[in-house]
Amino acid sequence: MLNNLNIVVLAAGQGKRMKSALPKVLHPIAGSPMLHRVLDTARALKPSAICVVYGHGGEQVRAKTNDDKLLWAKQEPQLGTGHAVQQALPHLSSDGVALILYGDVPLISANTLAALVAAARADKLAWLTMTVANADGLGRILRDQKNHVQAIVEHKDATDAQRQIKEINTGFLACPVAWLAHWLPKLKNANAQGEYYLTDILAMAVAEGRAVETHSPAAEWEITGINSKDQLAQLERIYQLEIAKRLMAEGTSLADPARIDVRGTLTCGDGTICDVAIDVNCIFEGKVHLAPNVKIGANCILKDCSIGESTEILPFTSIDSATIGKGARIGPYARIRPDTTLADNTHIGNFVEVKASSVGVGSKANHLSYIGDTTIGENVNVGAGTITCNYDGANKHRTVIEDNVHIGSDVQLVAPVIIGKGATIGAGTTVWKDAPPAALTLNRKEQTTLTNWQRPTKLKSK
Ligand code: UD1
Ligand code: MG
């Protein structure tokens, strides 16, 4: 039994058809670079080593992939998939098992790979193949009359009869590292593309009488590789639909499963009860948790946040890096920015921006406000048009609004400033000194009426 697993990720291809300065494997699917998805799946298999074979744009790939434990093998020039794996060979432990993955096949599942690894640990060459409707351009699996796999022939090298075969090579395989070390140096490049084909090791295994086993993935999208923006967009939609199906299976109501985008991890409900409802065109980024009975209106963008039970997020609301309690009502058109905590039963209304602030239980800011760097206590009412003036042009300052404060409309709170417990601030006041508790603070402004004043009239044009 070979325990130690060595994963090789091929990522040296240029990806010319993406027409991009960004290396192909860094293009995102469901919010993270394709290569990072593959690496996450690789890590889920608990390997002892992961080696990425890189080439074109490799420095950018390395810089954007922060993992000290990764091993990197440069392939230059790129002489084929067999040559690519050969570059990784010195990094692999000779008494382990090797698994070959692809940086541009982002959605392969850990379950599918685990089956290949298990077979390789039992001293077999395990190869992932699939019967597909359109095999164009792909390597075909050749079998004998007894249906035993014999070899792989690339589309460009195949005869017309072989091109009728619908069982294709996905590229994924696993086997003892020692076998790779034995076969790879024997590869020849006498083929239509003048490349060292990794696929040729299958015929070598058969010739040597080694045990060869084929497996198939549960779904075709697992083995779909990306070469163009069109393919990337199609795979994105397929994957989003899979996420939508999972959410619905867990009890989430989606107004339209084709109109949700999860670019990270979205969890809904508490595992038993869900009753979360999400309207159309919402985007979830990073890590988002929606507690039972949360309702999300149309066109909301939620990033790295957690929303408490029975809270309602109304349409066109944007939330980034915030924690929101139970029974709250946020939006429509609210903007909740990083480092914000909104306690239970808070109301944040339309065109209200909240940044780096905490809002206590039952407090409300319902209309047209900016609340930045502020601590708001419980049962506070912030009137329409209230602005915290937190920035003096050089530094940010905090505003503290204690429990049961009532702030009238159109108030400016010039930070640093403290509004004492139970204070009332008159409408239109500019508060630039601390306001004492339980009293009314206001700026006295005289109201005068000019009775003999006349509205200007429009001048007649000549
Ligand atoms: C390869 C397979 C083919 C299979 C298909 C599935 C071979 C010879 N052929 O064909 O049987 O059906 O994938 O998509 O293996 N790469 C390198 N270095 C190289 C060449 C390729 O790292 O020198 C990497 C690419 O970045 C890519 C992968 O290997 O991730 C496959 O390369 P690609 O050129 O797409 O192979 P195909 O000709 O499509
Ligand atoms: Mg290809």
Coordinates of C-alpha atoms and ligand atoms in Angstrom, one line a residue:
M1 CA 0.0 0.0 0.0
L2 CA 1.5 3.3 -1.1
N3 CA 0.3 6.1 1.2
N4 CA 2.1 9.2 0.3
L5 CA 0.3 11.1 -2.4
N6 CA 2.1 13.4 -4.8
I7 CA -0.1 15.7 -6.9
V8 CA 1.2 17.3 -10.1
V9 CA -0.8 20.2 -11.6
L10 CA -0.1 21.0 -15.2
A11 CA -0.4 24.7 -15.8
A12 CA 2.3 25.6 -18.4
G13 CA -0.1 26.1 -21.3
Q14 CA -0.2 29.6 -22.7
G15 CA -3.9 30.0 -23.2
K16 CA -3.6 32.2 -26.4
R17 CA -7.3 32.0 -27.1
M18 CA -8.1 33.9 -23.8
K19 CA -6.6 37.0 -25.5
S20 CA -5.4 38.2 -22.1
A21 CA -2.4 39.5 -20.3
L22 CA -3.5 37.4 -17.4
P23 CA -2.3 33.7 -17.6
K24 CA -5.2 31.4 -18.4
V25 CA -5.1 29.5 -15.1
L26 CA -5.6 32.8 -13.2
H27 CA -8.9 33.6 -14.9
P28 CA -11.7 33.2 -12.3
I29 CA -14.5 30.8 -12.2
A30 CA -17.1 31.4 -9.5
G31 CA -14.9 34.1 -8.0
S32 CA -11.6 32.3 -7.7
P33 CA -8.8 31.7 -10.2
M34 CA -9.1 28.3 -11.9
L35 CA -5.8 27.2 -10.6
H36 CA -6.7 28.1 -7.0
R37 CA -9.9 25.9 -7.3
V38 CA -7.8 23.0 -8.5
L39 CA -5.3 23.5 -5.6
D40 CA -8.2 23.6 -3.1
T41 CA -9.4 20.3 -4.5
A42 CA -5.9 18.9 -4.4
R43 CA -5.5 19.9 -0.7
A44 CA -8.7 18.2 0.2
L45 CA -7.0 14.9 -0.7
K46 CA -4.3 15.5 1.9
P47 CA -1.3 15.0 -0.3
S48 CA 2.3 15.0 1.0
A49 CA 3.3 17.3 -2.0
I50 CA 1.7 19.4 -4.7
C51 CA 3.9 20.4 -7.6
V52 CA 2.7 23.0 -10.1
V53 CA 4.3 22.8 -13.6
Y54 CA 4.4 26.3 -14.9
G55 CA 5.6 28.1 -18.0
H56 CA 4.0 31.0 -19.7
G57 CA 3.4 33.9 -17.3
G58 CA 4.7 31.7 -14.5
E59 CA 6.0 34.4 -12.3
Q60 CA 2.6 36.0 -12.2
V61 CA 1.0 32.6 -11.4
R62 CA 3.5 32.1 -8.5
A63 CA 3.0 35.6 -7.2
K64 CA -0.8 35.3 -7.1
T65 CA -0.7 31.8 -5.5
N66 CA 0.4 32.2 -1.9
D67 CA 1.2 28.8 -0.5
D68 CA 4.7 28.2 0.9
K69 CA 4.3 24.5 0.7
L70 CA 3.7 24.4 -3.1
L71 CA 6.5 23.1 -5.2
W72 CA 7.1 24.7 -8.6
A73 CA 8.6 23.1 -11.7
K74 CA 9.3 25.3 -14.7
Q75 CA 8.7 23.8 -18.1
E76 CA 10.5 25.7 -20.9
P77 CA 10.0 25.0 -23.8
Q78 CA 6.7 23.2 -23.6
L79 CA 7.1 19.9 -25.4
G80 CA 3.9 18.2 -24.5
T81 CA 2.0 16.8 -21.5
G82 CA 4.5 13.9 -20.9
H83 CA 7.4 16.4 -21.0
A84 CA 5.5 18.6 -18.5
V85 CA 5.1 15.7 -15.9
Q86 CA 8.7 14.9 -16.4
Q87 CA 9.7 18.3 -15.1
A88 CA 7.8 17.6 -11.9
L89 CA 9.3 14.2 -11.4
P90 CA 12.4 15.3 -9.3
H91 CA 10.0 16.8 -6.7
L92 CA 8.0 13.5 -6.3
S93 CA 8.8 10.9 -3.7
S94 CA 9.7 7.6 -5.5
D95 CA 7.8 5.4 -3.1
G96 CA 4.5 7.4 -3.4
V97 CA 1.5 7.6 -5.7
A98 CA 1.2 10.3 -8.3
L99 CA -2.0 12.1 -9.4
I100 CA -2.1 14.4 -12.5
L101 CA -4.4 17.4 -12.5
Y102 CA -4.8 20.4 -14.8
G103 CA -4.8 24.0 -13.9
D104 CA -7.4 24.7 -16.7
V105 CA -9.8 22.0 -15.7
P106 CA -11.2 23.8 -12.6
L107 CA -14.2 21.8 -11.4
I108 CA -12.8 18.2 -11.0
S109 CA -14.2 16.9 -7.7
A110 CA -12.2 15.4 -4.8
N111 CA -14.5 12.3 -4.9
T112 CA -13.7 11.5 -8.5
L113 CA -10.0 11.9 -7.8
A114 CA -10.1 9.8 -4.6
A115 CA -11.3 6.8 -6.6
L116 CA -8.3 7.2 -8.9
V117 CA -5.9 7.5 -5.9
A118 CA -7.4 4.4 -4.2
A119 CA -6.8 2.3 -7.4
A120 CA -3.2 3.6 -7.8
R121 CA -2.5 2.7 -4.1
A122 CA -3.5 -0.8 -5.0
D123 CA -0.7 -0.8 -7.7
K124 CA -2.8 0.1 -10.7
L125 CA -2.7 2.7 -13.4
A126 CA -6.0 4.5 -12.9
W127 CA -7.2 6.6 -15.8
L128 CA -10.3 8.9 -15.9
T129 CA -12.2 8.6 -19.2
M130 CA -15.7 9.5 -20.2
T131 CA -18.1 8.8 -23.0
V132 CA -19.2 12.2 -24.4
A133 CA -21.5 13.4 -27.2
N134 CA -18.8 15.6 -28.8
A135 CA -15.3 14.1 -28.8
D136 CA -13.9 16.5 -31.3
G137 CA -10.2 17.4 -30.7
L138 CA -9.8 15.0 -27.8
G139 CA -7.7 11.9 -27.3
R140 CA -9.7 8.7 -27.9
I141 CA -9.6 5.5 -25.7
L142 CA -8.9 2.4 -27.7
R143 CA -10.2 -0.9 -26.3
D144 CA -9.8 -4.5 -27.5
Q145 CA -12.7 -7.0 -28.2
K146 CA -12.8 -7.9 -24.5
N147 CA -13.3 -4.2 -23.8
H148 CA -9.8 -4.0 -22.2
V149 CA -8.2 -0.6 -22.6
Q150 CA -5.2 -0.7 -24.9
A151 CA -4.0 2.8 -25.7
I152 CA -5.0 6.5 -26.3
V153 CA -4.8 8.1 -29.7
E154 CA -4.8 11.8 -30.1
H155 CA -7.4 13.3 -32.4
K156 CA -4.7 14.6 -34.7
D157 CA -3.1 11.2 -35.0
A158 CA -6.4 9.2 -35.2
T159 CA -7.9 7.4 -38.2
D160 CA -11.4 8.3 -39.3
A161 CA -12.6 5.0 -37.7
Q162 CA -10.9 5.9 -34.4
R163 CA -12.4 9.4 -34.5
Q164 CA -15.9 7.7 -34.3
I165 CA -15.0 6.6 -30.7
K166 CA -16.9 8.7 -28.1
E167 CA -14.9 7.5 -25.1
I168 CA -12.3 10.2 -24.5
N169 CA -9.2 10.9 -22.4
T170 CA -9.9 13.4 -19.7
G171 CA -6.2 13.7 -18.9
F172 CA -6.6 12.8 -15.2
L173 CA -4.7 9.7 -14.0
A174 CA -3.0 8.2 -11.0
C175 CA -0.3 5.6 -10.6
P176 CA 2.8 4.8 -8.5
V177 CA 5.5 7.5 -9.0
A178 CA 8.0 4.8 -9.7
W179 CA 6.0 3.8 -12.8
L180 CA 6.0 7.3 -14.1
A181 CA 9.8 7.5 -13.5
H182 CA 10.2 4.3 -15.5
W183 CA 7.9 5.3 -18.5
L184 CA 8.4 9.1 -19.0
P185 CA 12.0 8.9 -20.2
K186 CA 10.9 6.4 -22.8
L187 CA 8.4 8.7 -24.5
K188 CA 9.0 9.6 -28.1
N189 CA 7.7 12.6 -30.0
A190 CA 7.1 10.9 -33.3
N191 CA 3.5 12.1 -33.7
A192 CA 1.4 14.7 -35.6
Q193 CA 2.2 17.4 -33.1
G194 CA 5.9 16.5 -32.4
E195 CA 5.1 16.4 -28.7
Y196 CA 5.9 14.0 -25.8
Y197 CA 2.4 12.7 -25.1
L198 CA 1.7 11.7 -21.5
T199 CA -1.1 9.5 -23.0
D200 CA 1.5 7.1 -24.5
I201 CA 2.2 5.7 -21.0
L202 CA -1.1 3.9 -21.2
A203 CA 0.1 1.6 -24.1
M204 CA 3.4 1.1 -22.2
A205 CA 1.5 -0.1 -19.1
V206 CA -0.6 -2.5 -21.2
A207 CA 2.5 -3.8 -23.0
E208 CA 4.2 -4.5 -19.6
G209 CA 1.1 -6.3 -18.3
R210 CA 0.4 -3.8 -15.6
A211 CA -3.1 -3.5 -14.1
V212 CA -5.0 -0.7 -15.7
E213 CA -8.4 0.5 -14.5
T214 CA -10.6 3.2 -16.0
H215 CA -13.0 5.4 -14.0
S216 CA -15.6 8.0 -15.0
P217 CA -16.6 11.2 -13.3
A218 CA -20.2 11.8 -12.1
A219 CA -20.7 14.8 -14.4
E220 CA -19.1 16.1 -17.6
W221 CA -18.5 19.5 -16.2
E222 CA -15.9 18.0 -13.8
I223 CA -13.6 17.3 -16.7
T224 CA -14.4 20.4 -18.9
G225 CA -11.2 22.3 -19.7
I226 CA -11.1 25.9 -20.5
N227 CA -9.4 27.4 -23.6
S228 CA -11.6 30.5 -24.3
K229 CA -13.8 33.1 -22.7
D230 CA -16.8 31.5 -24.3
Q231 CA -16.0 28.1 -22.6
L232 CA -15.3 29.8 -19.3
A233 CA -18.6 31.6 -19.4
Q234 CA -20.5 28.4 -20.2
L235 CA -18.8 26.5 -17.4
E236 CA -19.5 29.3 -15.0
R237 CA -23.3 29.0 -15.8
I238 CA -23.2 25.2 -15.4
Y239 CA -21.4 25.5 -12.1
Q240 CA -23.7 28.3 -10.8
L241 CA -26.7 26.1 -11.6
E242 CA -25.1 23.3 -9.6
I243 CA -24.7 25.6 -6.6
A244 CA -28.3 26.8 -7.0
K245 CA -29.5 23.2 -7.0
R246 CA -27.5 22.5 -3.8
L247 CA -29.0 25.6 -2.1
M248 CA -32.5 24.5 -3.0
A249 CA -31.9 21.0 -1.8
E250 CA -30.9 22.5 1.5
G251 CA -34.2 24.4 1.7
T252 CA -33.4 27.8 0.1
S253 CA -36.1 29.3 -2.1
L254 CA -34.6 30.9 -5.2
A255 CA -36.8 33.1 -7.3
D256 CA -34.8 32.0 -10.3
P257 CA -32.0 29.4 -10.1
A258 CA -30.5 30.8 -13.3
R259 CA -30.2 34.3 -11.7
I260 CA -27.9 33.8 -8.7
D261 CA -24.1 34.1 -8.5
V262 CA -22.1 32.6 -5.7
R263 CA -18.5 33.6 -5.9
G264 CA -17.3 31.9 -2.7
T265 CA -19.3 30.0 -0.1
L266 CA -22.9 30.7 0.7
T267 CA -24.5 28.7 3.5
C268 CA -28.2 29.1 4.4
G269 CA -30.2 28.0 7.4
D270 CA -29.1 26.0 10.5
G271 CA -28.9 22.6 8.9
T272 CA -32.5 21.7 9.9
I273 CA -34.6 24.7 9.1
C274 CA -33.8 27.0 6.2
D275 CA -36.7 29.1 4.9
V276 CA -34.2 31.5 3.3
A277 CA -35.6 33.2 0.2
I278 CA -33.4 34.9 -2.4
D279 CA -34.9 37.1 -5.1
V280 CA -33.3 37.5 -8.6
N281 CA -29.9 38.9 -9.5
C282 CA -28.1 38.6 -6.2
I283 CA -24.3 38.1 -5.9
F284 CA -22.7 36.4 -2.9
E285 CA -18.9 36.8 -2.6
G286 CA -16.4 35.4 -0.1
K287 CA -18.0 33.7 2.9
V288 CA -21.7 34.5 3.5
H289 CA -24.1 33.0 6.0
L290 CA -27.8 33.5 6.0
A291 CA -29.6 32.3 9.1
P292 CA -33.1 30.7 8.9
N293 CA -35.9 32.8 7.5
V294 CA -33.7 35.5 6.0
K295 CA -35.1 37.2 3.0
I296 CA -32.9 38.8 0.3
G297 CA -34.5 41.2 -2.1
A298 CA -33.5 41.5 -5.8
N299 CA -30.2 42.9 -6.9
C300 CA -28.3 42.7 -3.6
I301 CA -24.5 42.1 -3.4
L302 CA -23.4 40.4 -0.2
K303 CA -19.7 39.8 0.6
D304 CA -18.2 38.2 3.7
C305 CA -21.1 38.7 6.0
S306 CA -23.4 36.9 8.3
I307 CA -27.1 37.8 8.5
G308 CA -29.2 36.9 11.5
E309 CA -32.5 35.0 11.7
S310 CA -35.6 36.6 10.1
T311 CA -33.6 39.6 8.9
E312 CA -34.8 41.2 5.7
I313 CA -32.4 42.7 3.2
L314 CA -34.4 44.8 0.7
P315 CA -33.5 45.3 -3.0
F316 CA -30.3 47.0 -4.2
T317 CA -28.5 46.7 -1.0
S318 CA -24.7 46.2 -0.8
I319 CA -23.1 44.6 2.3
D320 CA -19.4 44.0 2.7
S321 CA -17.6 42.5 5.7
A322 CA -20.4 43.0 8.3
T323 CA -22.4 41.2 10.9
I324 CA -26.1 41.7 11.1
G325 CA -28.3 40.5 13.9
K326 CA -31.8 39.0 14.0
G327 CA -35.0 40.7 12.9
A328 CA -33.2 43.6 11.2
R329 CA -34.5 45.4 8.1
I330 CA -31.8 46.7 5.8
G331 CA -32.4 48.7 2.5
P332 CA -33.6 49.2 -0.1
Y333 CA -30.5 50.9 -1.4
A334 CA -28.4 50.6 1.8
R335 CA -24.7 50.4 1.7
I336 CA -23.1 48.6 4.6
R337 CA -19.3 48.8 4.5
P338 CA -16.5 46.9 6.2
D339 CA -16.2 46.5 10.0
T340 CA -19.9 47.1 10.7
T341 CA -22.0 45.4 13.2
L342 CA -25.8 45.9 13.2
A343 CA -27.5 44.4 16.3
D344 CA -30.9 42.7 16.4
N345 CA -33.9 44.7 15.2
T346 CA -31.9 47.5 13.7
H347 CA -33.4 49.3 10.7
I348 CA -31.1 50.8 8.1
G349 CA -33.0 52.4 5.3
N350 CA -32.6 53.8 1.8
F351 CA -29.5 55.7 0.8
V352 CA -27.9 55.1 4.2
E353 CA -24.2 54.3 4.2
V354 CA -22.7 52.7 7.3
K355 CA -18.9 52.2 7.7
A356 CA -16.8 50.9 10.6
S357 CA -19.6 51.4 13.0
S358 CA -21.7 49.4 15.4
V359 CA -25.4 50.0 15.8
G360 CA -27.1 48.8 19.0
V361 CA -30.3 46.8 19.4
G362 CA -33.5 48.4 18.0
S363 CA -31.7 51.5 16.6
K364 CA -32.7 53.1 13.3
A365 CA -31.3 55.2 10.6
N366 CA -34.0 55.1 8.0
H367 CA -33.2 57.7 5.4
L368 CA -30.3 59.4 3.6
S369 CA -27.4 59.2 6.1
Y370 CA -23.7 58.6 6.4
I371 CA -22.7 56.9 9.6
G372 CA -18.9 56.4 9.7
D373 CA -16.6 55.4 12.6
T374 CA -19.5 55.5 15.0
T375 CA -20.7 53.6 18.0
I376 CA -24.5 53.8 18.3
G377 CA -26.2 52.5 21.5
E378 CA -29.7 50.9 21.8
N379 CA -33.0 52.4 20.7
V380 CA -31.4 55.4 19.0
N381 CA -33.2 57.1 16.2
V382 CA -31.0 58.8 13.6
G383 CA -33.1 61.4 11.6
A384 CA -33.1 61.7 7.8
G385 CA -30.1 63.4 6.4
T386 CA -27.9 63.0 9.4
I387 CA -24.1 62.9 8.6
T388 CA -21.2 62.0 10.8
C389 CA -18.3 64.3 9.8
N390 CA -15.7 61.7 10.7
Y391 CA -12.8 63.0 8.5
D392 CA -11.0 66.3 9.1
G393 CA -9.0 66.0 5.9
A394 CA -6.1 64.3 7.6
N395 CA -7.5 61.9 10.3
K396 CA -10.7 59.9 11.0
H397 CA -12.4 60.5 14.3
R398 CA -15.1 58.5 16.2
T399 CA -18.7 59.5 17.0
V400 CA -20.4 58.0 20.0
I401 CA -24.2 58.1 20.3
E402 CA -25.4 56.6 23.5
D403 CA -28.7 54.7 24.2
N404 CA -32.1 56.3 23.6
V405 CA -30.7 59.3 21.8
H406 CA -33.1 61.0 19.3
I407 CA -31.3 62.8 16.5
G408 CA -33.5 65.2 14.4
S409 CA -33.2 65.5 10.6
D410 CA -30.3 67.1 8.8
V411 CA -27.9 67.0 11.7
Q412 CA -24.1 67.1 11.3
L413 CA -22.1 65.4 14.1
V414 CA -18.5 66.7 13.9
A415 CA -16.3 64.0 15.3
P416 CA -14.8 63.3 17.8
V417 CA -18.0 63.9 19.6
I418 CA -20.2 62.1 22.2
I419 CA -24.0 62.4 22.3
G420 CA -25.0 61.5 25.9
K421 CA -27.7 59.0 26.9
G422 CA -31.2 60.0 26.2
A423 CA -30.2 63.3 24.5
T424 CA -32.3 64.9 21.8
I425 CA -30.6 66.9 19.0
G426 CA -32.7 69.4 17.2
A427 CA -33.2 69.3 13.5
G428 CA -30.5 71.1 11.4
T429 CA -28.0 71.2 14.3
T430 CA -24.3 71.1 13.7
V431 CA -23.0 69.3 16.8
W432 CA -19.3 70.2 17.4
K433 CA -19.1 69.8 21.2
D434 CA -20.3 66.8 23.3
A435 CA -24.0 66.9 23.9
P436 CA -25.0 66.2 27.5
P437 CA -27.4 63.4 28.3
A438 CA -31.2 63.7 28.7
A439 CA -31.3 67.3 27.3
L440 CA -32.2 69.0 24.1
T441 CA -29.2 70.3 22.2
L442 CA -29.7 72.5 19.2
N443 CA -28.2 75.5 17.3
R444 CA -30.5 78.4 17.8
K445 CA -31.2 80.0 14.4
E446 CA -33.6 82.9 14.1
Q447 CA -36.5 82.4 11.7
T448 CA -37.6 85.6 10.0
T449 CA -40.3 86.4 7.6
L450 CA -40.2 89.2 5.0
T451 CA -43.7 90.1 4.1
N452 CA -42.9 92.7 1.5
W453 CA -40.5 90.4 -0.5
Q454 CA -41.3 89.6 -4.1
R455 CA -40.2 86.5 -6.1
P456 CA -38.0 87.4 -9.1
T457 CA -39.9 87.2 -12.3
K458 CA -38.5 85.9 -15.6
L459 CA -37.0 88.7 -17.8
K460 CA -38.9 89.0 -21.1
S461 CA -36.7 88.2 -24.1
K462 CA -36.6 90.9 -26.8
Ligands
UD1_1 C1 -4.7 16.6 -23.9 C2 -4.6 15.1 -24.1 C3 -5.9 14.6 -24.7 C4 -7.1 14.9 -23.9 C5 -7.1 16.4 -23.6 C6 -8.2 16.7 -22.6 C7 -2.2 14.6 -24.3 C8 -1.2 14.3 -25.3 N1 -3.4 14.8 -24.8 O1 -4.8 17.1 -25.2 O2 -5.8 13.2 -24.8 O3 -8.3 14.4 -24.5 O4 -5.9 16.9 -23.1 O5 -8.3 18.1 -22.6 O6 -2.0 14.7 -23.1 N2 0.5 21.4 -20.8 C9 1.7 21.7 -20.2 N3 2.8 21.6 -20.9 C10 2.8 21.2 -22.2 C11 1.6 20.8 -22.8 C12 0.4 20.9 -22.1 O7 1.7 22.1 -19.0 O8 3.9 21.1 -22.8 C13 -0.8 21.5 -20.0 C14 -1.7 22.5 -20.5 O9 -1.5 23.7 -19.8 C15 -3.1 22.0 -20.2 C16 -2.9 20.4 -20.3 O10 -1.5 20.2 -20.1 O11 -3.5 22.2 -18.9 C17 -3.4 19.8 -21.6 O12 -2.7 20.5 -22.7 P1 -3.4 20.7 -24.0 O13 -2.4 21.3 -25.0 O14 -4.7 21.4 -23.9 O15 -3.6 19.2 -24.5 P2 -4.6 18.7 -25.6 O16 -3.8 18.7 -26.9 O17 -5.8 19.4 -25.6
MG2 MG -6.3 21.4 -25.0

